């Protein structure tokens, strides 16, 4: 409901999107809510394995979440990137918790970096030109690794830039 969000769906505008609105987002959020807990539980259940082993299991939950999102939105992709990112974060929190590691942002980031260490190489080599996603096409054309590269590097945009600004704002009472 954060408004305004230039070019994005918010409470007063569809932004640049013709296929979604605030109600589409609410329906999607409601459908995805149980999957955040499932990501945490999956990470927790994998605690006897290394963080490197988390990704395949978290992806299975992510596929379920995507199906629920598409069902709730009549096929509109409202949160695919969020599912991926929060799936990794929630899975890391569950894994850390069950390994009795205090889950600070630094620890969550480390788990994600280990979990996604080879993600770009695994996902973005030997692409099939006939079935590429938008992110795969951008990688193929320009070498930009997108959200996979962010995950592989432990989301520097989130943890090194966005989160410190957010924490500073909270400290200042904003």
CSV table of N, CA and C in Angstrom, one decimal:
chain,number,residue,atom,x,y,z
A,1,UNK,N,0.8,-1.2,0.0
A,1,UNK,CA,0.0,0.0,0.0
A,1,UNK,C,0.8,1.3,0.0
A,2,UNK,N,2.2,1.1,0.0
A,2,UNK,CA,3.0,2.3,-0.1
A,2,UNK,C,2.7,3.1,-1.3
A,3,UNK,N,2.4,4.4,-1.1
A,3,UNK,CA,2.0,5.2,-2.2
A,3,UNK,C,2.6,6.6,-2.0
A,4,UNK,N,3.2,7.2,-3.0
A,4,UNK,CA,3.2,6.8,-4.4
A,4,UNK,C,4.5,5.9,-4.7
A,5,UNK,N,4.4,5.1,-5.8
A,5,UNK,CA,5.5,4.3,-6.2
A,5,UNK,C,5.5,4.6,-7.8
A,6,UNK,N,6.4,5.4,-8.2
A,6,UNK,CA,6.5,5.8,-9.6
A,6,UNK,C,6.6,4.6,-10.5
A,7,UNK,N,5.6,4.5,-11.4
A,7,UNK,CA,5.7,3.5,-12.4
A,7,UNK,C,5.2,2.1,-11.9
A,8,UNK,N,5.0,2.0,-10.6
A,8,UNK,CA,4.6,0.7,-10.1
A,8,UNK,C,3.2,0.8,-9.5
A,9,UNK,N,2.6,-0.4,-9.3
A,9,UNK,CA,1.2,-0.4,-8.8
A,9,UNK,C,1.3,0.1,-7.3
A,10,UNK,N,0.4,1.0,-7.0
A,10,UNK,CA,0.2,1.4,-5.7
A,10,UNK,C,-1.3,1.7,-5.4
A,11,UNK,N,-1.7,2.3,-4.3
A,11,UNK,CA,-3.1,2.4,-3.9
A,11,UNK,C,-3.9,3.4,-4.8
A,12,UNK,N,-3.2,4.2,-5.6
A,12,UNK,CA,-3.9,5.1,-6.5
A,12,UNK,C,-3.7,5.0,-8.0
A,13,UNK,N,-2.7,4.1,-8.3
A,13,UNK,CA,-2.4,4.0,-9.8
A,13,UNK,C,-1.9,2.5,-10.1
A,14,UNK,N,-2.1,2.1,-11.3
A,14,UNK,CA,-1.6,0.9,-11.8
A,14,UNK,C,-0.1,1.1,-12.3
A,15,UNK,N,0.4,2.3,-12.3
A,15,UNK,CA,1.7,2.6,-12.8
A,15,UNK,C,1.8,2.2,-14.3
A,16,UNK,N,2.8,1.5,-14.6
A,16,UNK,CA,3.1,1.1,-16.0
A,16,UNK,C,2.4,-0.2,-16.3
A,17,UNK,N,1.7,-0.8,-15.4
A,17,UNK,CA,1.1,-2.1,-15.6
A,17,UNK,C,-0.4,-2.0,-16.0
A,18,UNK,N,-0.7,-2.7,-17.1
A,18,UNK,CA,-2.0,-2.8,-17.6
A,18,UNK,C,-2.7,-4.0,-17.1
A,19,UNK,N,-2.0,-5.0,-16.6
A,19,UNK,CA,-2.5,-6.3,-16.3
A,19,UNK,C,-2.7,-6.5,-14.8
A,20,UNK,N,-2.5,-5.4,-14.0
A,20,UNK,CA,-2.6,-5.6,-12.5
A,20,UNK,C,-3.0,-4.3,-11.8
A,21,UNK,N,-3.5,-4.4,-10.6
A,21,UNK,CA,-3.9,-3.3,-9.8
A,21,UNK,C,-3.7,-3.6,-8.4
A,22,UNK,N,-4.0,-2.8,-7.4
A,22,UNK,CA,-3.8,-3.0,-6.0
A,22,UNK,C,-4.5,-4.3,-5.6
A,23,UNK,N,-5.7,-4.5,-6.1
A,23,UNK,CA,-6.5,-5.7,-5.7
A,23,UNK,C,-5.8,-7.0,-6.2
A,24,UNK,N,-5.2,-6.9,-7.3
A,24,UNK,CA,-4.4,-8.1,-7.8
A,24,UNK,C,-3.3,-8.4,-6.9
A,25,UNK,N,-2.6,-7.3,-6.4
A,25,UNK,CA,-1.5,-7.5,-5.4
A,25,UNK,C,-2.0,-8.0,-4.1
A,26,UNK,N,-3.1,-7.6,-3.6
A,26,UNK,CA,-3.7,-8.1,-2.4
A,26,UNK,C,-4.0,-9.6,-2.5
A,27,UNK,N,-4.7,-9.9,-3.6
A,27,UNK,CA,-5.0,-11.3,-3.8
A,27,UNK,C,-3.7,-12.2,-3.9
A,28,UNK,N,-2.7,-11.7,-4.5
A,28,UNK,CA,-1.4,-12.4,-4.6
A,28,UNK,C,-0.8,-12.6,-3.2
A,29,UNK,N,-0.8,-11.5,-2.5
A,29,UNK,CA,-0.2,-11.5,-1.1
A,29,UNK,C,-0.9,-12.5,-0.2
A,30,UNK,N,-2.2,-12.5,-0.3
A,30,UNK,CA,-3.0,-13.5,0.5
A,30,UNK,C,-2.7,-14.9,0.1
A,31,UNK,N,-2.5,-15.2,-1.2
A,31,UNK,CA,-2.2,-16.5,-1.6
A,31,UNK,C,-0.8,-16.9,-1.2
A,32,UNK,N,0.1,-16.0,-1.1
A,32,UNK,CA,1.6,-16.3,-0.8
A,32,UNK,C,1.9,-16.4,0.6
A,33,UNK,N,1.1,-15.8,1.5
A,33,UNK,CA,1.3,-15.8,2.9
A,33,UNK,C,1.8,-17.1,3.5
A,34,UNK,N,1.1,-18.2,3.3
A,34,UNK,CA,1.5,-19.5,3.9
A,34,UNK,C,2.8,-20.0,3.4
A,35,UNK,N,3.2,-19.6,2.2
A,35,UNK,CA,4.5,-20.1,1.6
A,35,UNK,C,5.7,-19.5,2.3
A,36,UNK,N,5.6,-18.3,2.9
A,36,UNK,CA,6.7,-17.7,3.6
A,36,UNK,C,7.0,-18.6,4.8
A,37,UNK,N,6.0,-19.1,5.5
A,37,UNK,CA,6.2,-20.0,6.6
A,37,UNK,C,6.8,-21.3,6.1
A,38,UNK,N,6.3,-21.8,5.0
A,38,UNK,CA,6.9,-23.0,4.4
A,38,UNK,C,8.3,-22.9,4.0
A,39,UNK,N,8.7,-21.7,3.5
A,39,UNK,CA,10.2,-21.5,3.2
A,39,UNK,C,11.0,-21.6,4.5
A,40,UNK,N,10.5,-21.0,5.6
A,40,UNK,CA,11.2,-21.1,6.9
A,40,UNK,C,11.3,-22.5,7.4
A,41,UNK,N,10.2,-23.2,7.3
A,41,UNK,CA,10.2,-24.6,7.7
A,41,UNK,C,11.1,-25.5,6.9
A,42,UNK,N,11.1,-25.2,5.6
A,42,UNK,CA,12.0,-26.0,4.7
A,42,UNK,C,13.5,-25.7,5.1
A,43,UNK,N,13.8,-24.5,5.3
A,43,UNK,CA,15.2,-24.2,5.7
A,43,UNK,C,15.5,-24.9,7.0
A,44,UNK,N,14.6,-24.8,7.9
A,44,UNK,CA,14.8,-25.5,9.2
A,44,UNK,C,15.0,-27.0,9.1
A,45,UNK,N,14.2,-27.6,8.2
A,45,UNK,CA,14.3,-29.0,8.1
A,45,UNK,C,15.6,-29.5,7.4
A,46,UNK,N,16.3,-28.5,6.7
A,46,UNK,CA,17.5,-28.8,6.0
A,46,UNK,C,18.7,-28.5,6.9
A,47,UNK,N,18.5,-28.2,8.1
A,47,UNK,CA,19.6,-27.7,9.0
A,47,UNK,C,20.8,-28.7,9.2
A,48,UNK,N,20.5,-30.0,9.0
A,48,UNK,CA,21.6,-31.0,9.1
A,48,UNK,C,22.5,-31.0,7.9
A,49,UNK,N,22.1,-30.3,6.9
A,49,UNK,CA,22.9,-30.3,5.6
A,49,UNK,C,23.5,-28.9,5.5
A,50,UNK,N,24.4,-28.7,4.6
A,50,UNK,CA,25.1,-27.4,4.4
A,50,UNK,C,24.1,-26.4,3.7
A,51,UNK,N,24.4,-25.2,3.9
A,51,UNK,CA,23.6,-24.1,3.2
A,51,UNK,C,23.6,-24.3,1.7
A,52,UNK,N,24.7,-24.9,1.2
A,52,UNK,CA,24.8,-25.1,-0.3
A,52,UNK,C,23.6,-26.0,-0.8
A,53,UNK,N,23.1,-26.9,0.1
A,53,UNK,CA,22.1,-27.8,-0.3
A,53,UNK,C,20.7,-27.2,-0.2
A,54,UNK,N,20.5,-26.0,0.3
A,54,UNK,CA,19.2,-25.4,0.5
A,54,UNK,C,18.4,-25.1,-0.8
A,55,UNK,N,19.1,-24.6,-1.8
A,55,UNK,CA,18.5,-24.1,-3.0
A,55,UNK,C,17.5,-25.0,-3.7
A,56,UNK,N,17.8,-26.3,-4.0
A,56,UNK,CA,16.9,-27.1,-4.7
A,56,UNK,C,15.6,-27.3,-3.9
A,57,UNK,N,15.6,-27.4,-2.6
A,57,UNK,CA,14.4,-27.6,-1.8
A,57,UNK,C,13.6,-26.3,-1.7
A,58,UNK,N,14.3,-25.2,-1.6
A,58,UNK,CA,13.6,-23.9,-1.6
A,58,UNK,C,12.9,-23.6,-2.9
A,59,UNK,N,13.5,-24.1,-4.0
A,59,UNK,CA,12.9,-23.9,-5.3
A,59,UNK,C,11.6,-24.7,-5.5
A,60,UNK,N,11.6,-25.8,-4.9
A,60,UNK,CA,10.3,-26.6,-4.9
A,60,UNK,C,9.2,-25.9,-4.3
A,61,UNK,N,9.5,-25.2,-3.1
A,61,UNK,CA,8.4,-24.4,-2.5
A,61,UNK,C,8.1,-23.2,-3.3
A,62,UNK,N,9.1,-22.6,-3.9
A,62,UNK,CA,8.9,-21.5,-4.8
A,62,UNK,C,8.0,-21.8,-6.0
A,63,UNK,N,8.2,-23.0,-6.5
A,63,UNK,CA,7.3,-23.4,-7.7
A,63,UNK,C,5.9,-23.5,-7.2
A,64,UNK,N,5.7,-24.1,-6.0
A,64,UNK,CA,4.3,-24.1,-5.4
A,64,UNK,C,3.7,-22.7,-5.2
A,65,UNK,N,4.5,-21.9,-4.7
A,65,UNK,CA,4.1,-20.5,-4.4
A,65,UNK,C,3.7,-19.8,-5.7
A,66,UNK,N,4.6,-19.9,-6.8
A,66,UNK,CA,4.2,-19.3,-8.0
A,66,UNK,C,2.9,-19.8,-8.6
A,67,UNK,N,2.6,-21.1,-8.5
A,67,UNK,CA,1.4,-21.7,-8.9
A,67,UNK,C,0.2,-21.0,-8.2
A,68,UNK,N,0.4,-20.9,-6.9
A,68,UNK,CA,-0.7,-20.2,-6.1
A,68,UNK,C,-0.9,-18.8,-6.5
A,69,UNK,N,0.2,-18.1,-6.7
A,69,UNK,CA,0.1,-16.7,-7.2
A,69,UNK,C,-0.6,-16.6,-8.5
A,70,UNK,N,-0.2,-17.4,-9.5
A,70,UNK,CA,-0.8,-17.4,-10.8
A,70,UNK,C,-2.3,-17.7,-10.7
A,71,UNK,N,-2.7,-18.7,-9.8
A,71,UNK,CA,-4.1,-19.0,-9.7
A,71,UNK,C,-4.9,-17.9,-9.1
A,72,UNK,N,-4.3,-17.2,-8.1
A,72,UNK,CA,-5.0,-16.1,-7.4
A,72,UNK,C,-5.1,-14.9,-8.3
A,73,UNK,N,-4.2,-14.7,-9.3
A,73,UNK,CA,-4.2,-13.5,-10.1
A,73,UNK,C,-4.6,-13.7,-11.5
A,74,UNK,N,-5.2,-14.9,-11.8
A,74,UNK,CA,-5.5,-15.3,-13.2
A,74,UNK,C,-4.4,-15.2,-14.1
A,75,UNK,N,-3.2,-15.6,-13.7
A,75,UNK,CA,-2.0,-15.7,-14.6
A,75,UNK,C,-1.1,-14.5,-14.6
A,76,UNK,N,-1.4,-13.5,-13.7
A,76,UNK,CA,-0.6,-12.3,-13.7
A,76,UNK,C,0.6,-12.5,-12.7
A,77,UNK,N,1.8,-12.2,-13.2
A,77,UNK,CA,3.0,-12.3,-12.4
A,77,UNK,C,3.2,-11.0,-11.5
A,78,UNK,N,2.7,-11.1,-10.3
A,78,UNK,CA,2.8,-9.9,-9.4
A,78,UNK,C,4.0,-10.0,-8.5
A,79,UNK,N,4.4,-11.2,-8.2
A,79,UNK,CA,5.5,-11.3,-7.1
A,79,UNK,C,6.5,-12.4,-7.4
A,80,UNK,N,6.8,-12.8,-8.6
A,80,UNK,CA,7.7,-13.9,-8.9
A,80,UNK,C,9.1,-13.6,-8.3
A,81,UNK,N,9.6,-12.4,-8.5
A,81,UNK,CA,10.9,-12.0,-7.9
A,81,UNK,C,10.9,-12.0,-6.4
A,82,UNK,N,9.8,-11.5,-5.9
A,82,UNK,CA,9.7,-11.5,-4.4
A,82,UNK,C,9.6,-12.9,-3.8
A,83,UNK,N,9.0,-13.8,-4.5
A,83,UNK,CA,8.9,-15.2,-4.1
A,83,UNK,C,10.4,-15.7,-4.0
A,84,UNK,N,11.1,-15.5,-5.0
A,84,UNK,CA,12.5,-16.0,-5.1
A,84,UNK,C,13.4,-15.4,-3.9
A,85,UNK,N,13.3,-14.1,-3.8
A,85,UNK,CA,14.1,-13.4,-2.8
A,85,UNK,C,13.7,-13.7,-1.4
A,86,UNK,N,12.4,-13.6,-1.1
A,86,UNK,CA,11.9,-13.9,0.3
A,86,UNK,C,12.0,-15.4,0.6
A,87,UNK,N,11.9,-16.2,-0.4
A,87,UNK,CA,12.1,-17.6,-0.2
A,87,UNK,C,13.5,-17.9,0.3
A,88,UNK,N,14.5,-17.3,-0.3
A,88,UNK,CA,15.9,-17.4,0.1
A,88,UNK,C,16.1,-16.9,1.5
A,89,UNK,N,15.6,-15.7,1.8
A,89,UNK,CA,15.7,-15.1,3.1
A,89,UNK,C,15.1,-15.9,4.2
A,90,UNK,N,13.8,-16.3,3.9
A,90,UNK,CA,13.1,-17.1,4.9
A,90,UNK,C,13.7,-18.5,5.1
A,91,UNK,N,14.2,-19.1,4.0
A,91,UNK,CA,14.9,-20.4,4.1
A,91,UNK,C,16.2,-20.2,4.9
A,92,UNK,N,16.9,-19.2,4.7
A,92,UNK,CA,18.1,-18.9,5.5
A,92,UNK,C,17.8,-18.7,7.0
A,93,UNK,N,16.8,-18.0,7.3
A,93,UNK,CA,16.4,-17.8,8.7
A,93,UNK,C,16.1,-19.1,9.3
A,94,UNK,N,15.3,-20.0,8.7
A,94,UNK,CA,15.0,-21.3,9.2
A,94,UNK,C,16.2,-22.2,9.4
A,95,UNK,N,17.1,-22.1,8.4
A,95,UNK,CA,18.3,-22.9,8.5
A,95,UNK,C,19.2,-22.4,9.7
A,96,UNK,N,19.4,-21.1,9.8
A,96,UNK,CA,20.2,-20.6,10.9
A,96,UNK,C,19.5,-20.9,12.3
A,97,UNK,N,18.2,-20.7,12.4
A,97,UNK,CA,17.5,-20.9,13.6
A,97,UNK,C,17.7,-22.4,14.1
A,98,UNK,N,17.6,-23.3,13.2
A,98,UNK,CA,17.7,-24.7,13.6
A,98,UNK,C,19.1,-25.1,13.8
A,99,UNK,N,20.1,-24.3,13.4
A,99,UNK,CA,21.5,-24.6,13.7
A,99,UNK,C,22.0,-23.7,14.9
A,100,UNK,N,21.0,-23.1,15.6
A,100,UNK,CA,21.3,-22.3,16.8
A,100,UNK,C,22.3,-21.1,16.5
A,101,UNK,N,22.2,-20.6,15.3
A,101,UNK,CA,23.0,-19.4,14.9
A,101,UNK,C,22.0,-18.2,15.0
A,102,UNK,N,22.5,-17.2,15.6
A,102,UNK,CA,21.7,-15.9,15.7
A,102,UNK,C,21.5,-15.4,14.3
A,103,UNK,N,20.3,-15.2,13.9
A,103,UNK,CA,20.1,-14.8,12.5
A,103,UNK,C,20.0,-13.3,12.3
A,104,UNK,N,21.2,-12.7,12.2
A,104,UNK,CA,21.4,-11.3,11.9
A,104,UNK,C,21.3,-11.2,10.4
A,105,UNK,N,21.3,-9.9,9.9
A,105,UNK,CA,21.3,-9.7,8.4
A,105,UNK,C,22.6,-10.3,7.8
A,106,UNK,N,23.7,-10.1,8.6
A,106,UNK,CA,25.0,-10.6,8.0
A,106,UNK,C,25.0,-12.1,7.9
A,107,UNK,N,24.4,-12.8,8.9
A,107,UNK,CA,24.4,-14.3,8.8
A,107,UNK,C,23.4,-14.7,7.7
A,108,UNK,N,22.3,-14.1,7.6
A,108,UNK,CA,21.3,-14.4,6.5
A,108,UNK,C,22.0,-14.3,5.2
A,109,UNK,N,22.7,-13.2,5.0
A,109,UNK,CA,23.4,-12.9,3.7
A,109,UNK,C,24.5,-14.0,3.4
A,110,UNK,N,25.2,-14.4,4.5
A,110,UNK,CA,26.2,-15.4,4.3
A,110,UNK,C,25.6,-16.7,3.8
A,111,UNK,N,24.5,-17.1,4.4
A,111,UNK,CA,23.8,-18.3,4.0
A,111,UNK,C,23.4,-18.3,2.6
A,112,UNK,N,22.8,-17.1,2.2
A,112,UNK,CA,22.3,-17.0,0.8
A,112,UNK,C,23.5,-17.0,-0.2
A,113,UNK,N,24.6,-16.4,0.2
A,113,UNK,CA,25.8,-16.5,-0.7
A,113,UNK,C,26.3,-17.9,-0.9
A,114,UNK,N,26.3,-18.7,0.1
A,114,UNK,CA,26.7,-20.1,0.0
A,114,UNK,C,25.7,-20.9,-0.8
A,115,UNK,N,24.4,-20.7,-0.5
A,115,UNK,CA,23.3,-21.3,-1.1
A,115,UNK,C,23.3,-21.1,-2.6
A,116,UNK,N,23.6,-19.9,-3.0
A,116,UNK,CA,23.5,-19.4,-4.4
A,116,UNK,C,24.8,-19.3,-5.1
A,117,UNK,N,25.9,-19.8,-4.6
A,117,UNK,CA,27.2,-19.6,-5.1
A,117,UNK,C,27.4,-19.8,-6.6
A,118,UNK,N,26.8,-20.9,-7.1
A,118,UNK,CA,27.0,-21.3,-8.5
A,118,UNK,C,25.7,-21.0,-9.3
A,119,UNK,N,24.8,-20.2,-8.8
A,119,UNK,CA,23.5,-20.0,-9.4
A,119,UNK,C,23.6,-19.5,-10.8
A,120,UNK,N,24.4,-18.5,-11.1
A,120,UNK,CA,24.4,-17.9,-12.4
A,120,UNK,C,25.0,-18.9,-13.4
A,121,UNK,N,26.1,-19.6,-13.0
A,121,UNK,CA,26.7,-20.6,-13.9
A,121,UNK,C,25.7,-21.7,-14.2
A,122,UNK,N,25.0,-22.2,-13.1
A,122,UNK,CA,24.1,-23.3,-13.3
A,122,UNK,C,22.9,-22.9,-14.1
A,123,UNK,N,22.3,-21.8,-13.9
A,123,UNK,CA,21.1,-21.4,-14.6
A,123,UNK,C,21.2,-20.7,-15.9
A,124,UNK,N,22.3,-20.0,-16.1
A,124,UNK,CA,22.4,-19.2,-17.3
A,124,UNK,C,23.5,-19.6,-18.3
A,125,UNK,N,23.8,-20.8,-18.3
A,125,UNK,CA,24.7,-21.4,-19.4
A,125,UNK,C,23.8,-22.4,-20.2
A,126,UNK,N,24.1,-22.6,-21.4
A,126,UNK,CA,23.4,-23.5,-22.3
A,126,UNK,C,21.9,-23.2,-22.3
A,127,UNK,N,21.6,-22.0,-22.5
A,127,UNK,CA,20.2,-21.6,-22.6
A,127,UNK,C,19.5,-22.0,-23.9
A,128,UNK,N,18.2,-22.3,-23.8
A,128,UNK,CA,17.5,-22.7,-25.0
A,128,UNK,C,16.8,-21.4,-25.5
A,129,UNK,N,17.2,-20.9,-26.7
A,129,UNK,CA,16.7,-19.6,-27.2
A,129,UNK,C,15.2,-19.6,-27.4
A,130,UNK,N,14.6,-20.8,-27.5
A,130,UNK,CA,13.1,-20.9,-27.7
A,130,UNK,C,12.3,-20.8,-26.5
A,131,UNK,N,12.9,-20.9,-25.3
A,131,UNK,CA,12.1,-20.9,-24.1
A,131,UNK,C,12.7,-20.1,-23.0
A,132,UNK,N,13.4,-19.0,-23.4
A,132,UNK,CA,14.1,-18.2,-22.4
A,132,UNK,C,13.1,-17.2,-21.7
A,133,UNK,N,13.4,-17.0,-20.4
A,133,UNK,CA,12.6,-16.0,-19.6
A,133,UNK,C,13.2,-14.7,-20.0
A,134,UNK,N,12.5,-13.6,-19.5
A,134,UNK,CA,13.0,-12.3,-19.7
A,134,UNK,C,14.4,-12.1,-19.2
A,135,UNK,N,14.7,-12.6,-17.9
A,135,UNK,CA,16.0,-12.5,-17.3
A,135,UNK,C,17.0,-13.3,-18.1
A,136,UNK,N,16.7,-14.4,-18.6
A,136,UNK,CA,17.6,-15.2,-19.4
A,136,UNK,C,18.0,-14.5,-20.7
A,137,UNK,N,17.0,-13.9,-21.3
A,137,UNK,CA,17.3,-13.1,-22.6
A,137,UNK,C,18.2,-11.9,-22.3
A,138,UNK,N,18.0,-11.2,-21.2
A,138,UNK,CA,18.9,-10.1,-20.8
A,138,UNK,C,20.3,-10.6,-20.6
A,139,UNK,N,20.4,-11.7,-19.9
A,139,UNK,CA,21.8,-12.3,-19.7
A,139,UNK,C,22.4,-12.7,-21.0
A,140,UNK,N,21.6,-13.3,-21.9
A,140,UNK,CA,22.1,-13.8,-23.2
A,140,UNK,C,22.6,-12.6,-24.0
A,141,UNK,N,21.8,-11.5,-24.0
A,141,UNK,CA,22.1,-10.4,-24.8
A,141,UNK,C,23.2,-9.5,-24.3
A,142,UNK,N,23.1,-9.2,-22.9
A,142,UNK,CA,24.0,-8.2,-22.3
A,142,UNK,C,24.9,-8.7,-21.2
A,143,UNK,N,24.8,-9.9,-20.8
A,143,UNK,CA,25.6,-10.5,-19.8
A,143,UNK,C,25.2,-10.0,-18.4
A,144,UNK,N,24.0,-9.4,-18.3
A,144,UNK,CA,23.6,-9.0,-16.9
A,144,UNK,C,22.9,-10.1,-16.2
A,145,UNK,N,23.4,-10.4,-15.0
A,145,UNK,CA,22.9,-11.6,-14.3
A,145,UNK,C,21.6,-11.4,-13.5
A,146,UNK,N,21.1,-10.2,-13.4
A,146,UNK,CA,19.8,-9.9,-12.8
A,146,UNK,C,19.7,-10.4,-11.4
A,147,UNK,N,18.5,-10.9,-11.0
A,147,UNK,CA,18.3,-11.3,-9.7
A,147,UNK,C,19.1,-12.5,-9.3
A,148,UNK,N,19.5,-13.4,-10.2
A,148,UNK,CA,20.3,-14.5,-9.9
A,148,UNK,C,21.7,-14.0,-9.4
A,149,UNK,N,22.2,-13.0,-10.1
A,149,UNK,CA,23.5,-12.4,-9.7
A,149,UNK,C,23.4,-11.7,-8.4
A,150,UNK,N,22.3,-11.0,-8.1
A,150,UNK,CA,22.1,-10.4,-6.8
A,150,UNK,C,22.1,-11.5,-5.7
A,151,UNK,N,21.4,-12.6,-6.0
A,151,UNK,CA,21.3,-13.7,-5.0
A,151,UNK,C,22.7,-14.3,-4.8
A,152,UNK,N,23.4,-14.5,-5.9
A,152,UNK,CA,24.8,-15.1,-5.8
A,152,UNK,C,25.7,-14.3,-5.0
A,153,UNK,N,25.6,-12.9,-5.1
A,153,UNK,CA,26.4,-12.0,-4.3
A,153,UNK,C,25.8,-11.7,-2.9
A,154,UNK,N,24.7,-12.4,-2.6
A,154,UNK,CA,24.1,-12.2,-1.2
A,154,UNK,C,23.3,-10.9,-1.2
A,155,UNK,N,22.7,-10.5,-2.3
A,155,UNK,CA,21.8,-9.3,-2.4
A,155,UNK,C,22.5,-8.1,-1.8
A,156,UNK,N,23.6,-7.6,-2.5
A,156,UNK,CA,24.3,-6.4,-2.0
A,156,UNK,C,23.4,-5.2,-2.0
A,157,UNK,N,22.5,-5.1,-3.0
A,157,UNK,CA,21.6,-4.0,-3.1
A,157,UNK,C,20.7,-3.9,-1.8
A,158,UNK,N,20.2,-5.0,-1.3
A,158,UNK,CA,19.4,-5.0,-0.1
A,158,UNK,C,20.3,-4.8,1.1
A,159,UNK,N,21.3,-5.7,1.3
A,159,UNK,CA,22.0,-5.7,2.6
A,159,UNK,C,23.0,-4.6,2.7
A,160,UNK,N,23.6,-4.1,1.7
A,160,UNK,CA,24.6,-3.0,1.8
A,160,UNK,C,24.0,-1.6,1.6
A,161,UNK,N,22.9,-1.5,0.9
A,161,UNK,CA,22.4,-0.2,0.6
A,161,UNK,C,21.0,0.0,1.2
A,162,UNK,N,20.0,-0.8,0.8
A,162,UNK,CA,18.6,-0.6,1.2
A,162,UNK,C,18.5,-0.7,2.7
A,163,UNK,N,18.9,-1.8,3.3
A,163,UNK,CA,18.8,-2.1,4.7
A,163,UNK,C,19.4,-1.1,5.6
A,164,UNK,N,20.6,-0.6,5.4
A,164,UNK,CA,21.2,0.4,6.2
A,164,UNK,C,20.4,1.7,6.2
A,165,UNK,N,19.9,2.1,5.0
A,165,UNK,CA,19.0,3.3,5.0
A,165,UNK,C,17.8,3.1,5.7
A,166,UNK,N,17.2,2.0,5.6
A,166,UNK,CA,15.9,1.6,6.3
A,166,UNK,C,16.2,1.7,7.8
A,167,UNK,N,17.2,1.0,8.3
A,167,UNK,CA,17.6,1.0,9.7
A,167,UNK,C,17.8,2.4,10.2
A,168,UNK,N,18.5,3.2,9.4
A,168,UNK,CA,18.8,4.6,9.8
A,168,UNK,C,17.5,5.4,10.0
A,169,UNK,N,16.6,5.2,9.1
A,169,UNK,CA,15.3,5.9,9.1
A,169,UNK,C,14.5,5.5,10.4
A,170,UNK,N,14.5,4.2,10.7
A,170,UNK,CA,13.9,3.7,11.9
A,170,UNK,C,14.5,4.4,13.2
A,171,UNK,N,15.8,4.4,13.2
A,171,UNK,CA,16.5,5.0,14.3
A,171,UNK,C,16.2,6.5,14.5
A,172,UNK,N,15.9,7.2,13.4
A,172,UNK,CA,15.5,8.6,13.4
A,172,UNK,C,14.0,8.8,13.6
A,173,UNK,N,13.3,7.7,13.8
A,173,UNK,CA,11.8,7.8,14.1
A,173,UNK,C,11.0,8.0,12.9
A,174,UNK,N,11.5,7.7,11.7
A,174,UNK,CA,10.7,8.0,10.5
A,174,UNK,C,9.9,6.8,10.2
